[in-house]
Coordinates of C-alpha atoms in Angstrom, one line a residue:
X104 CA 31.3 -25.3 -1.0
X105 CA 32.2 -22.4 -2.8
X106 CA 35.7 -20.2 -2.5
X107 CA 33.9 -17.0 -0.6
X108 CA 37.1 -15.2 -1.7
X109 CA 36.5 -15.0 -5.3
X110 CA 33.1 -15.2 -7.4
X111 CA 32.8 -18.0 -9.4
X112 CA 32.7 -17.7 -13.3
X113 CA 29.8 -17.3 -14.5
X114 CA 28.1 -19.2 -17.6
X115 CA 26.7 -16.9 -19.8
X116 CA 25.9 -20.0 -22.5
X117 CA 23.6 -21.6 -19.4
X118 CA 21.4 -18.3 -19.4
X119 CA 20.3 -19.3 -23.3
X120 CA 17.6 -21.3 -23.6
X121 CA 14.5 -21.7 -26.3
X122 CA 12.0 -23.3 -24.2
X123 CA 9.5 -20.9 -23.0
X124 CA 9.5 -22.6 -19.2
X125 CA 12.9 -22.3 -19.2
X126 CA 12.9 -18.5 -20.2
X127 CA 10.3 -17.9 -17.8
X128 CA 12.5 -19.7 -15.1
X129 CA 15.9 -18.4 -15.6
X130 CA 17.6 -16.8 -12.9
X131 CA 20.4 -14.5 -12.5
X132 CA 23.5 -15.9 -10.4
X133 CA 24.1 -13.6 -7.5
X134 CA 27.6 -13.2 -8.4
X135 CA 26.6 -11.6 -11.1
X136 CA 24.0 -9.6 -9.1
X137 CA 26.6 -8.2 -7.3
X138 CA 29.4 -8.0 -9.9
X139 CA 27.0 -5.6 -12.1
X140 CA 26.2 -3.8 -8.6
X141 CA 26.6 0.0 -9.7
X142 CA 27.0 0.3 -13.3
X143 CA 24.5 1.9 -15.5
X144 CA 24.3 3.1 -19.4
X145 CA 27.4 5.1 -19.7
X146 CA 28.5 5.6 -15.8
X147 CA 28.0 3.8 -12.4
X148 CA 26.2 5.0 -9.2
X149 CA 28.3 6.5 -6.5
X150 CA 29.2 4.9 -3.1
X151 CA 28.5 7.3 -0.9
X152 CA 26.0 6.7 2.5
X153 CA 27.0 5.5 5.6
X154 CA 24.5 3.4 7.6
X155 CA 23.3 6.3 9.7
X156 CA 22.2 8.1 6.1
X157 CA 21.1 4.6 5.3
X158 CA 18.8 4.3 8.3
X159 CA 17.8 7.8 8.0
X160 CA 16.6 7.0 4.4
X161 CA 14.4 4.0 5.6
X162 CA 12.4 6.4 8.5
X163 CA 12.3 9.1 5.9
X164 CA 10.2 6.9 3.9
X165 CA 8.2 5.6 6.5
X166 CA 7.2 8.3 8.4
X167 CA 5.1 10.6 7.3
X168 CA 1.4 9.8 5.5
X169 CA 1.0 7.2 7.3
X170 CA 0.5 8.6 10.4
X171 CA -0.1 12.3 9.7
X172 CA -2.6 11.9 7.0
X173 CA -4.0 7.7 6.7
X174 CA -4.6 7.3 11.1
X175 CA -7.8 9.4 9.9
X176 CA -9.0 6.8 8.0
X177 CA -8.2 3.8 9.6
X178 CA -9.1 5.0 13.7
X179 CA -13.9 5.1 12.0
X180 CA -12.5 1.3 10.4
X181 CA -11.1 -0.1 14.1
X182 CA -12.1 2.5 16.8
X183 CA -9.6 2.6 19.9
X184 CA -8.3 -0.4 18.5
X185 CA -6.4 1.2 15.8
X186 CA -3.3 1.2 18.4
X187 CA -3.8 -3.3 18.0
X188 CA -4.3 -2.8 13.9
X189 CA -0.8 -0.7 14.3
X190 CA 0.6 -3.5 15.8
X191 CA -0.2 -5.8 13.6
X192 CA 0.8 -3.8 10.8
X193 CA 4.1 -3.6 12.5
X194 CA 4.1 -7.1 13.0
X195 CA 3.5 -7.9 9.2
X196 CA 6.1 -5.4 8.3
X197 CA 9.0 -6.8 11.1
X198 CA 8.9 -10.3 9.7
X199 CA 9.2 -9.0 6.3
X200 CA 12.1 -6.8 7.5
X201 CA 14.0 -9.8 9.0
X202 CA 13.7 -11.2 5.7
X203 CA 15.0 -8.1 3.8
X204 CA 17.8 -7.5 6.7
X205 CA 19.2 -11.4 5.4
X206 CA 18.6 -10.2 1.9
X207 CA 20.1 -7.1 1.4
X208 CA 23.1 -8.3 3.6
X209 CA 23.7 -11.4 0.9
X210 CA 22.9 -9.6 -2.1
X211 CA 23.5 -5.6 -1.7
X212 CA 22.3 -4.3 -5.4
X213 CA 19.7 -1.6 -6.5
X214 CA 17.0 -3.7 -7.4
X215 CA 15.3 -4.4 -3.2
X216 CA 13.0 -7.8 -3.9
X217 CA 12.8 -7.3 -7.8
X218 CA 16.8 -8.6 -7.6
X219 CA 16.1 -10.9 -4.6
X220 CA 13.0 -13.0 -6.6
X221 CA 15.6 -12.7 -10.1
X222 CA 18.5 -15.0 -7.7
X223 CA 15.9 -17.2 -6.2
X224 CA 12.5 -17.8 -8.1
X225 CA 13.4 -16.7 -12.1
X226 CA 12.8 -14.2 -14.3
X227 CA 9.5 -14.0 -14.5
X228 CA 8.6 -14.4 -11.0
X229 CA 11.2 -10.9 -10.7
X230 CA 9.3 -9.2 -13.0
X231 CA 6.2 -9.7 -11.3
X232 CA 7.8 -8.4 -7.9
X233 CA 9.1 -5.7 -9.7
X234 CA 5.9 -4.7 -11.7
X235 CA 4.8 -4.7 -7.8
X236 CA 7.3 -2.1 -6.7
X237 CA 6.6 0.2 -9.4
X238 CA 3.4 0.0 -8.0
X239 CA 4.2 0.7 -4.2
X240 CA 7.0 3.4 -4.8
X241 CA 5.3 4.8 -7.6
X242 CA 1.6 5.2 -6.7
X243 CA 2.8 5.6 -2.8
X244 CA 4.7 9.3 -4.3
X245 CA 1.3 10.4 -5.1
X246 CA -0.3 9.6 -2.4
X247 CA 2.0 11.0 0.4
X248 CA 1.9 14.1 -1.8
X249 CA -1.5 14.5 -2.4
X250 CA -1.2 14.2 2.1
X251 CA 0.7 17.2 2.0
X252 CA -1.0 19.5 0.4
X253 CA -3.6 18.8 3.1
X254 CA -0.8 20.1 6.0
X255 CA 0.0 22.9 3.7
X256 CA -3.5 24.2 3.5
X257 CA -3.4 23.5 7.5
X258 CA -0.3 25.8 7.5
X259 CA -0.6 28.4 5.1
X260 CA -4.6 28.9 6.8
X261 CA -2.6 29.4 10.4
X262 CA -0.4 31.5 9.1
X263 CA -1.5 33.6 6.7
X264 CA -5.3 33.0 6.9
X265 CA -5.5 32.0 3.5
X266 CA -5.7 28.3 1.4
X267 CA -5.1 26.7 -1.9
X268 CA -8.6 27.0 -3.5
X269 CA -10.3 23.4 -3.4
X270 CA -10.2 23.5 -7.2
X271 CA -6.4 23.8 -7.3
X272 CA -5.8 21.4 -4.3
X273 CA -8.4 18.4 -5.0
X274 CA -8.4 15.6 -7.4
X275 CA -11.3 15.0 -10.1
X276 CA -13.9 13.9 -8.4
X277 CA -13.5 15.6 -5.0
X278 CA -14.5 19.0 -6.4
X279 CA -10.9 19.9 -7.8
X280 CA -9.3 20.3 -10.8
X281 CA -6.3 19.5 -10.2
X282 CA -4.0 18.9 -7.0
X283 CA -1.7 21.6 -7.3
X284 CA 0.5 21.3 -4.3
X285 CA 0.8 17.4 -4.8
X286 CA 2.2 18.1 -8.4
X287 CA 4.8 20.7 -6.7
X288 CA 6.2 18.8 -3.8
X289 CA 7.2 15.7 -6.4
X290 CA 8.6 18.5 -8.6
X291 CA 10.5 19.5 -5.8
X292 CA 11.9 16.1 -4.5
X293 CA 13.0 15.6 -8.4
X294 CA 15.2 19.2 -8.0
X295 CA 17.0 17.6 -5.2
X296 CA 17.3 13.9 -6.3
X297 CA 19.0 14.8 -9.7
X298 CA 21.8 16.9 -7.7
X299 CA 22.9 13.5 -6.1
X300 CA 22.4 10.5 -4.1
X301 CA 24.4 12.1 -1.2
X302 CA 23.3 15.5 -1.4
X303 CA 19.7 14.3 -1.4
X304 CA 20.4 12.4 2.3
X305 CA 21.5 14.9 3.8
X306 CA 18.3 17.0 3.1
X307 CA 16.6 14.0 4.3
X308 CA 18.2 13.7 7.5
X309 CA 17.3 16.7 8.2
X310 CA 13.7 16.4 7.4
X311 CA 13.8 13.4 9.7
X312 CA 15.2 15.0 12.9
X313 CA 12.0 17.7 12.0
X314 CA 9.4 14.8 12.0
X315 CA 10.1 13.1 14.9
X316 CA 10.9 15.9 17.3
X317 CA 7.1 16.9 15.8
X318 CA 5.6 13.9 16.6
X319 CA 7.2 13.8 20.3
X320 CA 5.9 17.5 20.5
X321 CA 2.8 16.3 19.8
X322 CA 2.5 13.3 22.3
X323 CA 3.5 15.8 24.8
X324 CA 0.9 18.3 24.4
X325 CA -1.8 15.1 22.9
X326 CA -1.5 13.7 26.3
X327 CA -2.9 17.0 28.4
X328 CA -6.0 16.4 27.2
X329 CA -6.2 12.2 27.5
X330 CA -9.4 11.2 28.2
X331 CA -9.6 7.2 29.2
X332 CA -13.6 7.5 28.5
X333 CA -12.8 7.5 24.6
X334 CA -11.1 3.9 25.4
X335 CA -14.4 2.3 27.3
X336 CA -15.5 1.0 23.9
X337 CA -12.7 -0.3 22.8
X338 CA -13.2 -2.4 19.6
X339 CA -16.5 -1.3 18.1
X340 CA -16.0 -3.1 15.0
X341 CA -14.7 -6.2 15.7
X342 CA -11.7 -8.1 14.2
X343 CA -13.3 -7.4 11.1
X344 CA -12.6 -3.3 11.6
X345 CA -9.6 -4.4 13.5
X346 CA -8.2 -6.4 10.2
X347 CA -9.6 -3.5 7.6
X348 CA -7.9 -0.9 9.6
X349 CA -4.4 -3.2 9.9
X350 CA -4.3 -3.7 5.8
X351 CA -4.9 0.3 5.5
X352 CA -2.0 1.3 8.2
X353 CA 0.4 -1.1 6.1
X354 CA 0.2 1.8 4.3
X355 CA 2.3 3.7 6.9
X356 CA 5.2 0.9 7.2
X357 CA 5.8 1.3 3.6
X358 CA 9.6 2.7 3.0
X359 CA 11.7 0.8 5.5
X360 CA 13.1 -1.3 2.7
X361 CA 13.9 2.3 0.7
X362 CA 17.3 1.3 2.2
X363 CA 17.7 -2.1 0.3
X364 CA 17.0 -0.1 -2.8
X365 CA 20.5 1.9 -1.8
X366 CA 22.5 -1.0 -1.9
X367 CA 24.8 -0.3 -4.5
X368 CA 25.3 3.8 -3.5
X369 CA 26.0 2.2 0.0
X370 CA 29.8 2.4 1.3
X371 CA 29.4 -1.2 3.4
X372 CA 26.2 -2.4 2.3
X373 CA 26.7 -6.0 3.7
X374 CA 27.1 -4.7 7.1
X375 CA 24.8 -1.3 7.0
X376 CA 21.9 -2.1 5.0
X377 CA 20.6 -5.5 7.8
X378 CA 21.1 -2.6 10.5
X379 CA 19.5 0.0 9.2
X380 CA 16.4 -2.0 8.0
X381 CA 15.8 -3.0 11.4
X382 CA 16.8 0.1 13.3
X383 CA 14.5 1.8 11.0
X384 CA 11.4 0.2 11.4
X385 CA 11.9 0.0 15.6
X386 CA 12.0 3.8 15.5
X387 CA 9.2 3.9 13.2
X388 CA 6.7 1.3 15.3
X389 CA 7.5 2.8 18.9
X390 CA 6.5 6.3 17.6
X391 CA 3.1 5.2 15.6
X392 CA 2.2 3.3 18.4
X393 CA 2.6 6.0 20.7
X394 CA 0.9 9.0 18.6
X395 CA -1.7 6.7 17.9
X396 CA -2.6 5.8 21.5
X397 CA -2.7 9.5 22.3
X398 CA -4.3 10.6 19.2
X399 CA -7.7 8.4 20.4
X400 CA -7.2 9.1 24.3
X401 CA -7.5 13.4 23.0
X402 CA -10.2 12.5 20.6
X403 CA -13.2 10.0 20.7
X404 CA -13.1 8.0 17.8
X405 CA -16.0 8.6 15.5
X406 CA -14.8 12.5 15.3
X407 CA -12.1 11.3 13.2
X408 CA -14.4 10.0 10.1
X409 CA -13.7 12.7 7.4
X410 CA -11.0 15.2 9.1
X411 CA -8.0 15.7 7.6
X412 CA -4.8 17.0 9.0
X413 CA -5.8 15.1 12.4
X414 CA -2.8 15.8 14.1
X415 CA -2.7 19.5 14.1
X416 CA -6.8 19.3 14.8
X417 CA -6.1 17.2 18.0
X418 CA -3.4 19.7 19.2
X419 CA -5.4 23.1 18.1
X420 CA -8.8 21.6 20.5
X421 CA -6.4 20.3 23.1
X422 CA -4.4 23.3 23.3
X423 CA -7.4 25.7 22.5
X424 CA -5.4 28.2 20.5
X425 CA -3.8 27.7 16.7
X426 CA -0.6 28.2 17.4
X427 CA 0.8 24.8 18.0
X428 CA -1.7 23.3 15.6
X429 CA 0.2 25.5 13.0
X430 CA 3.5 24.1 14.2
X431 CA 2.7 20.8 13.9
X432 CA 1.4 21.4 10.5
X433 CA 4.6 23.1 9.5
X434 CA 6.6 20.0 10.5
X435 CA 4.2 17.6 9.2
X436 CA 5.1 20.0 5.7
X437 CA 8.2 19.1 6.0
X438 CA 8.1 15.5 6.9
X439 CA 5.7 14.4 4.5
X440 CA 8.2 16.0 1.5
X441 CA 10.7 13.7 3.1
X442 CA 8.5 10.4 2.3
X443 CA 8.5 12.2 -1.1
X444 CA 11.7 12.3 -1.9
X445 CA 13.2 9.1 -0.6
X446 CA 10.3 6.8 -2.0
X447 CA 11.0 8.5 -5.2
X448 CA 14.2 7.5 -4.7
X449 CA 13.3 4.1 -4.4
X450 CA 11.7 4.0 -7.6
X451 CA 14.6 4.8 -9.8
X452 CA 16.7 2.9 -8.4
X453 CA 14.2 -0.3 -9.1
X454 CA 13.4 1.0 -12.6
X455 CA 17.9 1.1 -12.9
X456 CA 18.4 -2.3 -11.9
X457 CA 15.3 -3.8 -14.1
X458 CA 16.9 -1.8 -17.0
X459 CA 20.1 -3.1 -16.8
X460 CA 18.7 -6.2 -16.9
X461 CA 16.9 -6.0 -20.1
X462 CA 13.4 -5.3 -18.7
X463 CA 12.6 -2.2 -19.1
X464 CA 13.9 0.6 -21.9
X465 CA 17.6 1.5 -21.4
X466 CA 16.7 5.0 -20.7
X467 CA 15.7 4.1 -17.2
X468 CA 19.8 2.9 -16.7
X469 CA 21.7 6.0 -18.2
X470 CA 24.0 7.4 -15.2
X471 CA 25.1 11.0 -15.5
X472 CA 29.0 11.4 -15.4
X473 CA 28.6 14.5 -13.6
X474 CA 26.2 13.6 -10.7
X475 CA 26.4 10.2 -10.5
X476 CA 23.0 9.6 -10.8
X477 CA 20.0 8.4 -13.4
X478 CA 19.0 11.4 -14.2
X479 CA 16.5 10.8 -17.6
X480 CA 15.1 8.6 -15.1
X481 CA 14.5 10.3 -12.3
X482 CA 12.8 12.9 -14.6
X483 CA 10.3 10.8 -16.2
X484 CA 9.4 9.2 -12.9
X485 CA 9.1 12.5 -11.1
X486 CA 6.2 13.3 -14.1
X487 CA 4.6 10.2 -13.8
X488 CA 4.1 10.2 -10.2
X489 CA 3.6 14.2 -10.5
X490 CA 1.0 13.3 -12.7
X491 CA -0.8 10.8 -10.4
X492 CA -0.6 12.9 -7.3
X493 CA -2.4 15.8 -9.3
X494 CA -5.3 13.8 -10.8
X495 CA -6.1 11.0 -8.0
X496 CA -7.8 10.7 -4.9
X497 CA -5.6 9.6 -1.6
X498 CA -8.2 7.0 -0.8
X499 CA -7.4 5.2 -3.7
X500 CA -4.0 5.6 -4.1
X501 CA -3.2 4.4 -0.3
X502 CA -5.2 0.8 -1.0
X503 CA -3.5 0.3 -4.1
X504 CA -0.2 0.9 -3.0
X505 CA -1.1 -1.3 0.0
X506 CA -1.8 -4.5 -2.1
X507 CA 1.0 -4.3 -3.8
X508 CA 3.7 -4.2 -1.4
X509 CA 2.5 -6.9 0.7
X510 CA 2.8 -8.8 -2.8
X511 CA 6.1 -7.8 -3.2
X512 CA 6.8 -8.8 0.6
X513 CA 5.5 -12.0 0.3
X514 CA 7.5 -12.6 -2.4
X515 CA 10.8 -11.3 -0.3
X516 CA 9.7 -13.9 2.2
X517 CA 9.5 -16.8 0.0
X518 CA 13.1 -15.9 -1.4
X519 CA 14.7 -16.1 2.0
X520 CA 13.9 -19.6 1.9
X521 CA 14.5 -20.4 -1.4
X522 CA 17.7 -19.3 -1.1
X523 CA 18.9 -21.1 2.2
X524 CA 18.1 -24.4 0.4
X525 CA 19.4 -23.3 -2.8
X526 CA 22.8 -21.4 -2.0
X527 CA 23.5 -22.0 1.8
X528 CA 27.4 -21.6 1.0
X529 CA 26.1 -17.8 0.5
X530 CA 28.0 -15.5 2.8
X531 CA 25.3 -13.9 5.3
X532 CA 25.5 -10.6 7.6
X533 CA 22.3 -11.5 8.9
X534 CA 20.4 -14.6 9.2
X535 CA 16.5 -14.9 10.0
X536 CA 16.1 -16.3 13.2
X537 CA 14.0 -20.1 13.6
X538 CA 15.2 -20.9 9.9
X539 CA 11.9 -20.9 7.5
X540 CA 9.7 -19.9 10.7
X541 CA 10.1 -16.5 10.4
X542 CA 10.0 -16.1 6.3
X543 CA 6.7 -18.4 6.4
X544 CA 4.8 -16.4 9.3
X545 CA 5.8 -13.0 7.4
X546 CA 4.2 -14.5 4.2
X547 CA 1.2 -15.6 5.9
X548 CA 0.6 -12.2 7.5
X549 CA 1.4 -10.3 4.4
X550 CA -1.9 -12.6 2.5
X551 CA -3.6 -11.9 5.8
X552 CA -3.5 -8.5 4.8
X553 CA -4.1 -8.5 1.2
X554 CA -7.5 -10.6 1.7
X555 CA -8.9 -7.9 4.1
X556 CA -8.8 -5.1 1.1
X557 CA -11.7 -4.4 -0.5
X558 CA -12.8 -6.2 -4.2
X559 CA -11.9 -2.8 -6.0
X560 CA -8.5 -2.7 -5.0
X561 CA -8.1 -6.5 -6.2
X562 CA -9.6 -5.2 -9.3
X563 CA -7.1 -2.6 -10.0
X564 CA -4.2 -4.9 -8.9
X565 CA -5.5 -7.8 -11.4
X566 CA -5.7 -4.5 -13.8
X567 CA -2.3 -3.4 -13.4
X568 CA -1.1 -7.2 -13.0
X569 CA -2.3 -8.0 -16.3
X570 CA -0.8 -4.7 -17.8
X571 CA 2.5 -5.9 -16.2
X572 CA 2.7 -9.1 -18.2
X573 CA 1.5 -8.0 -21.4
X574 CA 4.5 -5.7 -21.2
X575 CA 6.9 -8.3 -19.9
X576 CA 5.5 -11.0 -23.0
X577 CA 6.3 -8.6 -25.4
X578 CA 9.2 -6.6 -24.5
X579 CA 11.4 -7.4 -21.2
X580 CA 11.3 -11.5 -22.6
X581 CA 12.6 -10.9 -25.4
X582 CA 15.2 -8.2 -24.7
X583 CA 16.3 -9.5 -21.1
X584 CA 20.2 -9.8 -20.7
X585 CA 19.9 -13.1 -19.8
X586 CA 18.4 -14.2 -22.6
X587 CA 20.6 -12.8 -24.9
X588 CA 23.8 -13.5 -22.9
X589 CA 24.8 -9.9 -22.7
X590 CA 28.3 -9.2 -21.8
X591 CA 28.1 -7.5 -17.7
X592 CA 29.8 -4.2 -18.7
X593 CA 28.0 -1.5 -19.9
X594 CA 27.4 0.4 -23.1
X595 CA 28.5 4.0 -23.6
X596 CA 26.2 6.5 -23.4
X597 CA 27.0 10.4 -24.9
X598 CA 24.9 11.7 -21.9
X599 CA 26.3 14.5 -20.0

């Protein structure tokens, strides 16, 4: 057993190695994980959030699209039964949370599941999870903005009777030229990111407290005009709609492990990150469930296909006047720039701990002195995902961020086990109930989910895939840190 007091040495001579398996195999010792927890190109990451900003940083990336904007699609894919296809949504994403909760609490770094797969199943098996979460954080920005400018036509219409012309609010192909307001709110969630890590959640938190005292606002007045007529046919689809609808709403539970990518700003991430992964996502369930199950008692199911803003629609024909459809639309404004900025959040901070591992350029690792944060970063994710939101459709965006999250979970669930056979001396804050049962049932649901998207979305995930290891064969291989036995500590950077 190992001496929990003190990490052991590790062998940087081991991490060499000239066959091609073994370079594909190599992992990183979680001592070192954690050792290197922090520091960046030229300055480390601040430890500044407490669990409640932790926990606050999970539900401001979960809730928000999901249920303001992508209910719309999924209730024509399940019918009534879209309050079952939120539950098993919810179930997909709890046993991958247990998994993350044991996780984060044993190794609390930047990197979320790109760092867990690195200490468990190798290199190459962390890239690919990695290459995943680019995909999920990165594409999931665009698509909760391109979901926002739909509320802020919704508000600007009740307020000022005027909207965004559709050729400055819609994506190529849905009769825009560009989507304006999606480019603006990433722009906006960049402005507040590169003032600093604790700066940035305490805007959150406050963007929180706005979403869900508007969702319980809208429950309230939702539930005046329930009808239990629009749950007589309850499953009109089947399974099958019921199953198409579930692997859609993953969508919305996307973001609860935004707090594992905070590990190393965190002030006692061994105790704060397990709680506030799970806190998060029990907040976040009880209130889709609930908004959902109102949502189809106010409105019968097939008026959903093709609205958008639903919420605010259900409370202005329920209510009868604008007014409260406006307010709703104000705080759904609001929330959805939340989901922005956090998930962006999440993105650096993956991009961070892949750089200083080697993977990816350096520039993704530079820390200012001044903020504490990566700020070259953060800018040159904010464009790319800017760029995104402004050019592609939600539709696709929201599948495609789906597929590869549940990836990525899979992968988080497999780790779990790996690593109780592989390092049970590991101090853990948090252990997975029933041993492997847990882990195995979360991976099962999460390729439960992945086989009821459509072809196309497999198409663009063997796409990207493919794109993802043609960059790994040629750059990250070769440049990784553990194949080149890099000293831990930093270089200098002249960045200011």
């Amino acid at each position: 057993m190992l001496d929990h007091g003190a990490a052991p040495p590790v062998d940087e001579t081991a991490a060499r190695t000239t066959s091609p398996l073994g370079a594909l195999t190599r992992r990183k010792p979680v001592e070192r994980l954690v050792t290197e927890g922090g520091q960046g190109e030229g300055g480390s990451l601040r430890r500044s959030l407490s669990m409640w900003q932790l926990t606050m940083i999970s539900i401001g990336a979960t809730l928000g699209t999901g249920i303001f904007v992508v209910l719309g699609d999924a209730v024509p894919k399940a019918g009534p039964a879209v309050t079952i296809a939120f539950v098993i949504a919810g179930l997909t994403a709890l046993f991958s949370a247990l998994s993350y909760a044991e996780l984060a609490g044993s190794i609390p770094v930047a990197g979320s599941s790109y760092s867990y797969a690195y200490a468990t199943m190798g290199e190459l098996v962390a890239w690919v999870c990695g290459w995943c979460l680019v995909l999920e954080y990165g594409v999931s920005v665009a698509a909760v903005a391109v979901g926002w400018g739909e509320y802020l036509n919704e508000l600007l219409d009740g307020t000022i009777g005027v909207t965004i012309p559709e050729v400055l609010s819609s994506a190529p192909g849905e009769g825009g030229v560009i989507n304006l307001p999606g480019l603006i709110v990433v722009m906006l969630a960049m402005v507040f990111l590169l003032g600093g890590a604790r700066e940035s959640a305490v805007v959150n938190t406050i963007m929180v407290a706005v979403k869900i005292v508007t969702l319980v606002i809208f429950c309230a007045i939702g539930f005046m005009g329930f009808k239990s007529g629009n749950y007589k046919d309850f499953m009109p689809l089947g399974m099958t709609g019921v199953g198409a609808a579930s692997a859609t709403l993953f969508f919305s539970y996307i973001g609860f492990d935004a707090a594992s990518t905070a590990g190393e700003e965190a002030k006692n991430p061994k105790r704060d990150l397990p709680r506030a992964i799970m806190l998060s996502l029990l907040i976040v369930t009880v209130l889709y469930v609930l908004v959902a199950a109102v949502a189809v008692g106010a409105w019968d199911w097939k008026a959903f296909e093709g609205s958008e803003a639903t919420l605010a629609a259900i409370m202005n024909d329920v209510t009868g006047q604008t007014f409260w459809g406006t307010m709703l639309a104000a705080g759904a404004v609001i929330s959805i720039a939340s989901v922005v900025l956090t998930v962006l959040y999440g993105q650096t901070r993956v991009l961070f701990a892949m750089s200083r591992d080697g993977l990816v350029p350096k520039v993704f690792g530079r820390v200012s002195r001044k903020t504490g944060t990566p700020r070259v970063n953060t800018v040159i994710v904010s464009l790319f995902c800017g760029l995104l939101a402004s050019l592609i459709p939600l539709g696709k965006l929201v599948d495609a961020t789906s597929i590869g999250t549940l990836f990525a979970f899979g992968l988080v669930n497999i780790a779990v086990v790996v690593l109780r056979y592989t390092r049970p001396d590991l101090p853990r804050t948090f252990k997975v109930a029933l041993g492997p049962v847990f882990p195995v049932l979360g991976f099962i649901f999460c390729a439960y989910n992945m086989f009821s998207l459509d072809a196309i979305t497999w198409v663009v995930f063997g796409c990207w895939m493919a794109a993802g290891l043609v960059f790994y064969f040629l750059y990250g291989m070769r440049r990784s840190r553990l194949a080149t036995a890099a000293p831990a500590e930093p270089a200098v950077s002249t960045e200011k």
